[in-house]
Coordinates of C-alpha atoms in Angstrom, one line a residue:
Chain A
M1 CA 11.8 12.0 19.3
N2 CA 11.0 10.5 16.0
D3 CA 11.9 6.9 15.3
H4 CA 13.8 6.8 12.0
H5 CA 14.6 3.1 12.1
E6 CA 13.3 1.1 9.2
Q7 CA 10.6 -1.5 9.8
R8 CA 11.8 -5.0 9.0
E9 CA 10.5 -6.6 5.9
G10 CA 7.5 -8.9 6.4
T11 CA 6.7 -7.7 9.9
A12 CA 3.0 -6.8 10.1
L13 CA 2.3 -3.3 11.1
P14 CA -0.2 -2.4 13.9
A15 CA -3.7 -1.7 12.7
T16 CA -3.7 1.5 14.7
L17 CA -1.5 4.3 13.4
P18 CA 1.1 5.7 15.8
V19 CA 0.9 9.3 17.1
T20 CA 4.3 11.0 16.9
D21 CA 5.4 14.6 16.8
R22 CA 5.2 14.4 13.0
T23 CA 1.8 12.6 12.7
R24 CA -0.2 14.3 15.4
H25 CA -3.2 16.1 13.9
R26 CA -3.0 19.8 14.8
R27 CA -5.8 21.5 12.9
L28 CA -9.4 21.6 14.1
R29 CA -11.1 21.1 10.8
E30 CA -9.1 18.2 9.7
Q31 CA -10.6 14.8 10.5
G32 CA -7.7 12.5 11.3
S33 CA -8.0 8.8 11.5
L34 CA -5.8 6.4 13.4
D35 CA -7.1 3.4 11.4
R36 CA -4.4 1.8 9.1
A37 CA -7.2 0.7 6.7
D38 CA -8.0 4.4 6.1
L39 CA -4.4 5.0 5.3
E40 CA -4.2 2.1 2.9
A41 CA -7.4 3.2 1.2
V42 CA -5.9 6.7 0.4
L43 CA -2.7 5.1 -0.8
D44 CA -4.6 2.7 -3.0
A45 CA -6.7 5.4 -4.6
G46 CA -3.7 7.2 -6.1
F47 CA -0.5 6.4 -8.0
V48 CA 1.4 9.7 -7.8
C49 CA 2.8 11.0 -4.5
H50 CA 4.7 14.1 -3.5
L51 CA 8.1 13.2 -2.1
G52 CA 9.7 15.7 0.2
V53 CA 13.5 15.6 0.8
V54 CA 16.0 18.0 2.2
V55 CA 18.7 19.1 -0.3
D56 CA 21.4 21.5 0.7
G57 CA 19.4 22.4 3.8
G58 CA 16.2 23.3 2.0
P59 CA 13.1 21.3 1.1
M60 CA 12.5 19.8 -2.4
V61 CA 9.1 18.4 -3.3
V62 CA 8.8 16.2 -6.4
P63 CA 6.0 14.2 -7.8
T64 CA 6.8 10.5 -8.3
V65 CA 5.0 7.2 -8.8
Y66 CA 4.6 4.6 -6.0
G67 CA 3.3 1.2 -5.2
R68 CA 3.0 -0.6 -1.8
D69 CA 2.7 -3.8 0.0
D70 CA 1.5 -4.3 3.6
T71 CA 4.5 -2.8 5.2
H72 CA 6.3 -0.6 2.7
L73 CA 5.9 2.0 0.0
Y74 CA 8.0 1.6 -3.1
L75 CA 8.9 4.7 -5.1
H76 CA 11.0 6.0 -7.9
G77 CA 13.5 8.3 -6.3
S78 CA 16.2 10.0 -8.2
V79 CA 15.9 13.3 -6.3
A80 CA 15.8 11.4 -3.0
S81 CA 18.9 9.5 -4.0
R82 CA 20.8 12.8 -4.1
S83 CA 19.8 13.6 -0.5
L84 CA 20.4 10.0 0.5
A85 CA 23.8 10.0 -1.0
A86 CA 24.7 13.0 1.1
D87 CA 23.2 11.4 4.3
P88 CA 21.9 7.8 4.3
D89 CA 19.8 8.6 7.4
A90 CA 18.1 11.5 5.8
P91 CA 14.3 11.4 6.5
V92 CA 11.7 11.9 3.8
C93 CA 8.1 12.8 3.8
V94 CA 5.7 11.3 1.3
T95 CA 2.3 12.8 0.8
V96 CA -0.6 11.5 -1.3
T97 CA -3.6 13.8 -1.8
H98 CA -6.9 13.3 -3.5
I99 CA -8.9 16.5 -4.2
D100 CA -12.6 15.6 -4.0
G101 CA -14.0 19.1 -4.5
L102 CA -14.7 22.4 -2.9
I103 CA -16.5 23.2 0.3
L104 CA -18.4 26.4 -0.4
A105 CA -19.6 28.1 2.7
R106 CA -21.6 31.3 3.4
S107 CA -18.4 33.1 4.5
V108 CA -15.0 33.1 2.8
F109 CA -13.5 32.1 6.1
E110 CA -15.3 28.8 6.3
H111 CA -14.4 27.8 2.7
G112 CA -12.3 24.6 2.3
V113 CA -11.4 21.7 0.1
S114 CA -12.8 18.2 0.3
Y115 CA -9.7 16.0 0.3
R116 CA -8.2 12.8 1.5
S117 CA -4.5 12.9 2.3
A118 CA -1.9 10.4 3.6
M119 CA 1.5 11.4 5.0
I120 CA 4.4 9.0 5.6
H121 CA 7.6 9.8 7.4
G122 CA 10.7 7.8 7.5
V123 CA 14.2 7.1 6.2
P124 CA 13.9 5.2 2.9
R125 CA 16.1 2.3 2.0
R126 CA 17.6 2.2 -1.4
V127 CA 16.6 -1.2 -3.0
T128 CA 19.7 -2.9 -4.5
D129 CA 18.8 -6.6 -4.5
P130 CA 17.6 -7.4 -8.1
E131 CA 14.9 -9.7 -6.8
E132 CA 13.4 -7.1 -4.4
K133 CA 13.8 -4.4 -7.1
L134 CA 11.8 -6.5 -9.5
R135 CA 9.2 -7.1 -6.9
G136 CA 9.0 -3.4 -6.0
L137 CA 8.7 -2.4 -9.7
R138 CA 5.9 -5.0 -10.1
L139 CA 4.1 -3.4 -7.1
L140 CA 4.6 0.1 -8.6
T141 CA 3.5 -1.0 -12.2
E142 CA 0.4 -2.9 -11.0
H143 CA -0.5 0.0 -8.7
A144 CA -0.7 2.4 -11.6
T145 CA -2.1 0.0 -14.2
P146 CA -3.4 -3.3 -12.8
G147 CA -2.7 -6.1 -15.3
Q148 CA 0.2 -4.3 -17.0
W149 CA 3.1 -6.3 -15.4
D150 CA 1.9 -9.5 -17.1
Y151 CA 1.3 -7.7 -20.4
A152 CA 4.3 -5.4 -21.1
R153 CA 7.9 -6.5 -21.4
R154 CA 9.5 -6.7 -18.0
P155 CA 12.7 -5.0 -17.1
S156 CA 16.0 -6.4 -18.3
R157 CA 18.9 -6.8 -15.9
K158 CA 20.4 -3.6 -17.4
E159 CA 17.1 -1.7 -17.0
L160 CA 16.8 -2.8 -13.5
A161 CA 20.3 -1.5 -12.7
A162 CA 19.4 1.8 -14.2
T163 CA 16.3 2.2 -12.0
T164 CA 16.5 3.9 -8.6
L165 CA 13.9 2.3 -6.3
L166 CA 13.3 3.3 -2.7
A167 CA 11.5 1.4 0.0
L168 CA 9.9 3.4 2.8
S169 CA 8.3 1.8 5.9
L170 CA 4.6 2.6 6.4
A171 CA 5.1 2.4 10.1
E172 CA 5.0 6.2 10.8
A173 CA 2.0 7.6 8.9
S174 CA -1.0 9.7 9.3
V175 CA -4.2 10.1 7.3
K176 CA -6.7 13.0 7.1
V177 CA -10.1 13.2 5.4
A178 CA -12.1 16.4 5.0
V179 CA -15.6 15.7 3.8
G180 CA -19.1 17.0 4.3
P181 CA -20.9 20.3 4.1
P182 CA -19.5 23.7 5.3
D183 CA -19.6 24.5 9.0
D184 CA -21.6 27.7 8.9
G185 CA -25.1 26.4 8.4
T186 CA -26.2 26.9 12.0
G187 CA -24.4 30.2 12.7
P188 CA -25.5 33.8 12.0
D189 CA -24.3 33.6 8.4
A190 CA -27.1 31.0 7.6
A191 CA -29.5 33.9 7.5
L192 CA -27.6 35.6 4.6
G193 CA -29.4 33.7 1.9
I194 CA -26.1 32.6 0.3
W195 CA -25.9 29.3 -1.4
A196 CA -23.6 26.8 0.4
G197 CA -22.6 23.3 -0.2
N198 CA -20.1 21.2 -2.1
L199 CA -18.8 21.2 -5.7
P200 CA -17.5 17.7 -6.3
L201 CA -14.5 17.0 -8.5
T202 CA -14.0 13.6 -10.1
A203 CA -11.0 12.3 -12.0
T204 CA -12.1 9.9 -14.8
W205 CA -10.0 7.7 -17.2
G206 CA -10.6 8.5 -20.8
A207 CA -10.4 6.4 -23.9
P208 CA -7.0 4.9 -24.8
V209 CA -5.0 6.9 -27.4
P210 CA -2.8 4.6 -29.5
D211 CA 0.8 5.6 -30.1
P212 CA 0.9 7.0 -33.7
L213 CA 3.7 4.5 -34.4
L214 CA 1.5 1.5 -33.4
P215 CA 0.8 -0.8 -36.3
A216 CA -2.8 -1.3 -37.3
G217 CA -4.6 -4.2 -35.7
I218 CA -3.1 -4.0 -32.2
E219 CA -6.1 -3.3 -29.9
P220 CA -5.7 -2.1 -26.3
P221 CA -6.0 -5.0 -23.9
R222 CA -9.0 -5.3 -21.6
H223 CA -7.2 -4.1 -18.5
I224 CA -6.5 -0.8 -20.2
A225 CA -9.6 -0.3 -22.4
G226 CA -11.9 -1.4 -19.6
R227 CA -10.7 1.5 -17.4
S228 CA -12.3 4.1 -19.7
G229 CA -15.1 6.0 -18.1
T230 CA -14.3 4.7 -14.6
R231 CA -13.4 6.9 -11.8
Q232 CA -9.8 7.3 -10.6
G233 CA -9.2 8.0 -6.9
Chain B
M1 CA 24.3 29.4 -4.0
N2 CA 20.6 29.9 -4.0
D3 CA 19.2 33.4 -3.7
H4 CA 16.7 33.4 -0.8
H5 CA 15.9 37.1 -1.0
E6 CA 12.3 38.0 -1.5
Q7 CA 11.3 39.7 -4.7
R8 CA 9.9 43.2 -4.1
E9 CA 6.2 43.6 -4.5
G10 CA 5.1 45.0 -7.8
T11 CA 8.4 44.4 -9.6
A12 CA 7.7 42.5 -12.9
L13 CA 9.5 39.2 -13.1
P14 CA 11.5 38.3 -16.2
A15 CA 9.6 36.3 -18.9
T16 CA 12.4 33.7 -18.9
L17 CA 12.7 31.5 -15.8
P18 CA 16.1 31.5 -14.0
V19 CA 18.3 28.4 -13.9
T20 CA 19.6 27.8 -10.4
D21 CA 20.9 24.7 -8.6
R22 CA 17.4 24.1 -7.5
T23 CA 15.5 24.6 -10.7
R24 CA 17.9 23.0 -13.2
H25 CA 16.2 20.1 -15.1
R26 CA 18.2 17.0 -14.4
R27 CA 16.2 14.1 -15.9
L28 CA 16.2 13.2 -19.5
R29 CA 12.6 12.4 -20.0
E30 CA 11.3 15.6 -18.4
Q31 CA 10.5 18.4 -20.8
G32 CA 11.5 21.5 -18.9
S33 CA 10.4 25.0 -20.0
L34 CA 12.0 28.3 -19.3
D35 CA 9.0 30.3 -20.3
R36 CA 7.3 32.0 -17.4
A37 CA 3.9 31.8 -19.3
D38 CA 4.2 28.0 -19.0
L39 CA 4.8 28.3 -15.3
E40 CA 1.7 30.5 -14.9
A41 CA -0.4 28.2 -17.0
V42 CA 0.4 25.3 -14.7
L43 CA -0.3 27.4 -11.6
D44 CA -3.6 28.7 -13.0
A45 CA -4.8 25.2 -13.8
G46 CA -4.8 24.1 -10.1
F47 CA -5.7 25.3 -6.7
V48 CA -4.0 22.9 -4.3
C49 CA -0.2 22.8 -4.0
H50 CA 2.1 20.7 -2.0
L51 CA 4.1 22.8 0.4
G52 CA 7.4 21.5 1.6
V53 CA 9.1 22.8 4.7
V54 CA 11.8 21.6 7.0
V55 CA 10.6 20.9 10.6
D56 CA 13.0 19.7 13.2
G57 CA 15.6 18.9 10.5
G58 CA 13.2 16.7 8.4
P59 CA 10.9 17.5 5.5
M60 CA 7.1 17.9 5.9
V61 CA 4.9 18.1 2.8
V62 CA 1.3 19.3 3.2
P63 CA -1.4 20.1 0.7
T64 CA -2.7 23.6 0.8
V65 CA -4.7 26.1 -1.3
Y66 CA -3.1 28.9 -3.2
G67 CA -3.6 31.9 -5.4
R68 CA -1.3 34.2 -7.3
D69 CA -0.6 37.5 -8.9
D70 CA 2.1 38.3 -11.4
T71 CA 5.0 38.2 -8.9
H72 CA 3.8 36.1 -5.9
L73 CA 2.0 33.0 -4.7
Y74 CA -0.3 33.4 -1.8
L75 CA -0.9 30.4 0.4
H76 CA -2.4 29.2 3.6
G77 CA 0.5 28.1 5.7
S78 CA -0.1 27.0 9.3
V79 CA 2.6 24.3 9.0
A80 CA 5.0 26.6 7.3
S81 CA 4.4 29.1 10.0
R82 CA 5.9 26.7 12.5
S83 CA 9.0 26.4 10.5
L84 CA 9.1 30.1 9.9
A85 CA 8.7 30.8 13.6
A86 CA 11.8 28.7 14.2
D87 CA 13.8 30.4 11.4
P88 CA 12.4 33.4 9.5
D89 CA 14.8 32.6 6.7
A90 CA 13.7 29.0 6.3
P91 CA 13.2 28.2 2.6
V92 CA 10.1 26.4 1.3
C93 CA 9.4 24.5 -1.9
V94 CA 5.9 24.6 -3.4
T95 CA 5.0 22.1 -6.0
V96 CA 1.8 22.0 -8.1
T97 CA 1.2 18.9 -10.2
H98 CA -1.5 17.9 -12.7
I99 CA -1.8 14.3 -13.6
D100 CA -2.9 14.0 -17.2
G101 CA -2.7 10.3 -17.6
L102 CA -0.5 7.3 -18.1
I103 CA 2.1 6.7 -20.7
L104 CA 1.9 3.0 -21.5
A105 CA 4.9 1.7 -23.4
R106 CA 5.8 -1.7 -24.7
S107 CA 8.4 -2.2 -21.9
V108 CA 7.7 -1.5 -18.2
F109 CA 10.9 0.5 -18.2
E110 CA 9.5 3.1 -20.6
H111 CA 6.3 3.6 -18.7
G112 CA 5.6 7.0 -17.4
V113 CA 3.0 9.6 -16.3
S114 CA 1.7 12.5 -18.4
Y115 CA 1.9 15.4 -16.1
R116 CA 2.5 19.2 -15.8
S117 CA 4.3 20.3 -12.7
A118 CA 5.6 23.6 -11.3
M119 CA 8.1 24.0 -8.5
I120 CA 8.7 27.3 -6.7
H121 CA 11.6 27.8 -4.2
G122 CA 12.0 30.7 -1.9
V123 CA 11.6 32.1 1.6
P124 CA 8.0 33.0 2.2
R125 CA 7.0 36.2 3.9
R126 CA 4.2 36.1 6.5
V127 CA 1.5 38.6 5.4
T128 CA 0.5 40.8 8.4
D129 CA -0.9 44.0 6.8
P130 CA -4.7 43.6 6.8
E131 CA -5.0 45.2 3.4
E132 CA -2.5 42.9 1.8
K133 CA -4.0 39.9 3.7
L134 CA -7.5 40.8 2.3
R135 CA -6.0 41.1 -1.2
G136 CA -4.2 37.8 -0.8
L137 CA -7.3 36.0 0.4
R138 CA -9.2 37.4 -2.5
L139 CA -6.6 36.0 -5.0
L140 CA -6.8 32.7 -3.2
T141 CA -10.6 32.6 -3.2
E142 CA -11.0 33.7 -6.7
H143 CA -8.3 31.2 -7.8
A144 CA -10.3 28.3 -6.4
T145 CA -13.8 29.6 -7.3
P146 CA -13.9 32.6 -9.6
G147 CA -16.8 34.8 -8.7
Q148 CA -17.0 33.7 -5.1
W149 CA -15.3 36.7 -3.5
D150 CA -18.1 39.0 -4.6
Y151 CA -20.8 36.4 -3.6
A152 CA -19.8 35.0 -0.2
R153 CA -19.4 37.0 3.0
R154 CA -15.9 38.5 3.2
P155 CA -13.6 38.0 6.2
S156 CA -14.2 40.1 9.3
R157 CA -11.3 41.8 11.0
K158 CA -11.2 38.9 13.6
E159 CA -11.3 36.2 10.9
L160 CA -8.5 38.0 9.0
A161 CA -6.4 38.0 12.2
A162 CA -7.0 34.3 12.6
T163 CA -5.8 33.5 9.1
T164 CA -2.2 32.7 8.4
L165 CA -1.3 33.8 4.9
L166 CA 2.2 33.5 3.3
A167 CA 3.5 35.3 0.2
L168 CA 6.2 33.6 -1.8
S169 CA 8.0 35.2 -4.7
L170 CA 7.6 33.5 -8.1
A171 CA 11.1 34.5 -9.0
E172 CA 12.8 31.1 -8.6
A173 CA 10.7 28.6 -10.3
S174 CA 10.7 25.8 -12.8
V175 CA 8.1 24.0 -14.8
K176 CA 8.1 20.6 -16.4
V177 CA 5.6 19.0 -18.8
A178 CA 5.6 15.4 -19.9
V179 CA 3.3 14.7 -22.8
G180 CA 3.1 12.5 -25.9
P181 CA 3.4 8.8 -26.7
P182 CA 5.9 6.4 -25.2
D183 CA 9.5 6.4 -26.4
D184 CA 9.8 2.8 -27.5
G185 CA 7.9 2.9 -30.8
T186 CA 11.0 2.8 -33.0
G187 CA 13.1 0.4 -30.9
P188 CA 13.3 -3.4 -30.9
D189 CA 10.3 -3.6 -28.6
A190 CA 8.0 -2.2 -31.3
A191 CA 8.0 -5.7 -32.9
L192 CA 6.5 -7.3 -29.8
G193 CA 2.9 -6.6 -30.8
I194 CA 2.2 -4.9 -27.5
W195 CA -0.4 -2.1 -27.4
A196 CA 1.2 1.2 -26.5
G197 CA -0.1 4.7 -26.1
N198 CA -1.7 7.0 -23.5
L199 CA -4.6 6.6 -21.1
P200 CA -5.9 10.1 -20.4
L201 CA -7.1 11.2 -17.0
T202 CA -9.4 14.2 -16.7
A203 CA -10.8 15.9 -13.6
T204 CA -14.3 17.2 -14.1
W205 CA -16.5 19.4 -11.8
G206 CA -19.8 17.7 -10.8
A207 CA -23.2 19.1 -10.0
P208 CA -23.4 21.3 -6.9
V209 CA -24.5 19.5 -3.7
P210 CA -26.5 21.8 -1.4
D211 CA -25.7 21.9 2.3
P212 CA -28.5 19.9 3.9
L213 CA -29.1 22.9 6.2
L214 CA -29.7 25.2 3.2
P215 CA -33.3 26.5 3.2
A216 CA -35.4 25.7 0.1
G217 CA -35.3 28.2 -2.7
I218 CA -31.7 29.2 -2.6
E219 CA -30.2 28.1 -5.9
P220 CA -26.5 27.9 -6.6
P221 CA -25.3 31.0 -8.4
R222 CA -24.1 30.8 -12.0
H223 CA -20.4 31.0 -11.2
I224 CA -20.8 27.7 -9.3
A225 CA -23.5 25.9 -11.2
G226 CA -21.9 26.8 -14.5
R227 CA -18.8 24.9 -13.7
S228 CA -20.5 21.5 -13.6
G229 CA -19.3 19.3 -16.4
T230 CA -16.4 21.5 -17.2
R231 CA -12.8 20.3 -17.0
Q232 CA -10.6 21.2 -14.1
G233 CA -6.9 21.5 -14.7

């Protein structure tokens, strides 16, 4: 059975990821890792997750932003709130995926995608305490744009109240990484003379585009402008 | 109630997307579209979706590749197969999201993500007919790498049998696009002197990396090499 109970705040999580019915790696070509550091690396490389909830008996998958600390993921969750309102013990699944390119094989069958993907299962807790909500929003903001929490205007009491924030334990999680060349380089298809290899895909930050309403003379701060040309993910 | 019935093959879908309990746009800041062409543009810009299914009463969200024709999405679906095996009428939710950058506002509260996202609801059909499976795999292969179906070795009968392919009607779908500058350029925060605008994010194809096992003299074909430096999404 899956353990839906929420990990207590501040409790360190084991460095080895647990194997449960939901996190067991089932497919041959996926390279699963049980190292928590690999999970954290995948989470830290992105800022948008796909949050899966059950609404009216069916799945609903929505993209949303997230941040994390050592034990929890914090995420915006208006859709999850609807499912949580119906059932406070309703489990969610959060998946973060980075697409690193295409694996182009000699045969169509051996084609694949280079990717890194993390999956977290659990029952989220709605954050209501203003202090924790502020801390969660800071994690979320700094995760997407490091340096922005100290630069932008922080949330007012009213804005905090209008924000739905969820905390999800990182206790039950899995991580998979698919890298490397295609698998058919030593089989009979290798004699076909077909090119095979990887076509990499890279996400890069562009130059900041000022709001047309921004007065002249306000330059982007270094923590924003300095990102241009750097790789994301 | 949601209509789980599968759209018949070959029937043209209406150019206006339906509004159901599952596709209604609920959030203010999201710009929903009811134009099927907008849905198709978002689907055509990507090749990996997040597939949500219900397994043992809880959601499971997995990344998988897809292709499409005018009426259906075709996708690899080993996880969905497990949920379909338990219940052939089990609904799925497929979400395709492109992250176009960050919307950086004066206030943390008005921050957001520039994105395009499509969501499709329905009950997938397991494709068993070899002819249709071949056609679906062609759509899927050509969607990820145009030109590859005629270049690589096509699936054998045995490989076809080992591939789980699902067809999902595009009848019940929604599309949302968030673009443009932040919203707080005319409010009181505009006087704070804080830089605001967008930080774009672009995914670009890199140079092909040959399989180390590839014999010398086999160059990547134009449909692969020609992608380098071009934008994905």
